[in-house]
CSV table of C-alpha atoms in Angstrom, one decimal:
chain,number,residue,atom,x,y,z
A,1,MET,CA,-21.1,27.5,66.2
A,2,LEU,CA,-17.8,29.3,65.7
A,3,GLU,CA,-15.5,26.3,66.2
A,4,GLY,CA,-11.9,27.2,65.7
A,5,VAL,CA,-12.5,30.9,66.0
A,6,LYS,CA,-10.1,32.4,68.6
A,7,HIS,CA,-11.2,36.1,68.5
A,8,VAL,CA,-14.4,37.9,67.6
A,9,LEU,CA,-14.5,41.7,67.1
A,10,LEU,CA,-17.9,43.4,67.0
A,11,VAL,CA,-18.3,46.9,65.5
A,12,LEU,CA,-21.7,48.4,66.2
A,13,SER,CA,-23.5,51.6,66.9
A,14,GLY,CA,-27.0,52.7,67.5
A,15,LYS,CA,-26.6,55.5,64.9
A,16,GLY,CA,-26.4,55.1,61.2
A,17,GLY,CA,-23.8,56.7,58.9
A,18,VAL,CA,-21.0,56.8,61.4
A,19,GLY,CA,-18.6,54.5,59.5
A,20,LYS,CA,-19.2,51.0,61.0
A,21,SER,CA,-18.9,49.3,57.6
A,22,THR,CA,-15.8,51.3,56.6
A,23,ILE,CA,-14.1,50.6,59.9
A,24,SER,CA,-15.0,46.9,59.8
A,25,THR,CA,-13.7,46.5,56.3
A,26,GLN,CA,-10.5,48.4,57.0
A,27,LEU,CA,-9.9,46.4,60.2
A,28,ALA,CA,-10.5,43.1,58.3
A,29,LEU,CA,-8.1,44.1,55.6
A,30,ALA,CA,-5.4,45.2,58.1
A,31,LEU,CA,-5.8,41.9,60.0
A,32,LYS,CA,-5.5,39.9,56.8
A,33,GLU,CA,-2.4,41.8,55.8
A,34,SER,CA,-1.0,41.0,59.3
A,35,GLY,CA,-1.3,37.3,58.4
A,36,PHE,CA,-4.6,36.4,60.1
A,37,ARG,CA,-7.5,34.5,58.4
A,38,VAL,CA,-10.5,36.8,58.7
A,39,GLY,CA,-14.2,36.5,58.4
A,40,LEU,CA,-16.3,39.6,57.8
A,41,LEU,CA,-20.0,39.4,58.4
A,42,ASP,CA,-22.2,42.3,57.2
A,43,VAL,CA,-25.7,42.2,58.6
A,44,ASP,CA,-26.6,45.8,57.9
A,45,LEU,CA,-30.3,45.4,56.8
A,46,CYS,CA,-30.7,49.0,55.8
A,47,GLY,CA,-27.6,49.3,53.6
A,48,PRO,CA,-25.2,46.4,53.3
A,49,SER,CA,-22.2,48.2,51.8
A,50,VAL,CA,-19.3,45.8,52.5
A,51,PRO,CA,-19.7,44.2,49.0
A,52,TYR,CA,-19.3,47.6,47.5
A,53,LEU,CA,-16.4,48.6,49.7
A,54,LEU,CA,-14.5,45.4,48.8
A,55,ASN,CA,-15.5,45.5,45.1
A,56,LEU,CA,-17.5,42.3,45.5
A,57,GLU,CA,-20.8,43.5,44.1
A,58,GLY,CA,-22.6,40.9,42.0
A,59,LYS,CA,-20.7,37.9,43.6
A,60,ASP,CA,-22.9,35.0,44.6
A,61,VAL,CA,-22.9,33.0,47.8
A,62,HIS,CA,-23.7,29.3,47.7
A,63,GLN,CA,-25.3,26.9,50.1
A,64,SER,CA,-23.8,23.6,51.0
A,65,SER,CA,-24.9,21.0,53.5
A,66,ASP,CA,-23.0,22.9,56.1
A,67,GLY,CA,-24.7,26.3,55.4
A,68,TRP,CA,-23.8,29.3,53.4
A,69,VAL,CA,-20.3,29.4,51.7
A,70,PRO,CA,-18.8,32.9,52.0
A,71,VAL,CA,-17.3,34.9,49.2
A,72,PHE,CA,-13.5,35.3,49.4
A,73,ALA,CA,-12.1,38.8,48.8
A,74,ASP,CA,-8.6,37.6,47.9
A,75,LYS,CA,-6.9,34.8,46.0
A,76,GLU,CA,-5.2,33.4,49.1
A,77,GLN,CA,-8.7,32.9,50.7
A,78,LYS,CA,-7.7,34.7,53.9
A,79,LEU,CA,-10.6,37.2,53.9
A,80,ALA,CA,-14.0,35.5,53.8
A,81,VAL,CA,-17.0,37.8,53.4
A,82,MET,CA,-20.7,37.2,54.0
A,83,SER,CA,-23.2,40.0,53.5
A,84,ILE,CA,-26.9,40.4,53.2
A,85,GLY,CA,-26.1,42.3,50.1
A,86,PHE,CA,-25.1,39.1,48.3
A,87,LEU,CA,-28.6,37.8,48.8
A,88,LEU,CA,-30.2,40.7,47.0
A,89,LYS,CA,-30.8,40.5,43.2
A,90,ASN,CA,-30.7,44.2,42.9
A,91,GLN,CA,-28.7,46.4,45.4
A,92,ASN,CA,-31.6,48.8,45.5
A,93,ASP,CA,-34.1,46.1,46.6
A,94,SER,CA,-35.6,46.4,50.1
A,95,ILE,CA,-35.2,43.5,52.6
A,96,VAL,CA,-38.6,42.4,53.8
A,97,TRP,CA,-38.5,39.5,56.3
A,98,ARG,CA,-41.4,38.2,58.2
A,99,GLY,CA,-41.9,35.6,60.9
A,100,PRO,CA,-39.0,33.3,61.8
A,101,LYS,CA,-36.5,35.1,59.6
A,102,LYS,CA,-37.3,38.4,61.3
A,103,ASN,CA,-37.4,37.1,64.8
A,104,TRP,CA,-34.4,34.8,64.9
A,105,ASN,CA,-33.3,33.9,68.4
A,106,GLY,CA,-30.0,32.1,67.5
């Protein structure tokens, strides 16, 4: 599933509002500046803020035969971003998932 990916860093907490998105975004930017190719996945259902933090609001993701194509945050295409926020028409919309989407078992 993550073919070719050497390292995965997970930033999580059971509490909201502690800076997970900010830390994740800054960590991704620092790794990119250090020469790494970085993928940042924002799965915050209650408030996907990574598009805002990276000034990517309003960008569209596209589907290909291989799945979703991320948004690149830089011209060099070293920082790929995928966020639930890209799938919302309006950033104030609620995310309502039922059935298979809600209970995904990977």
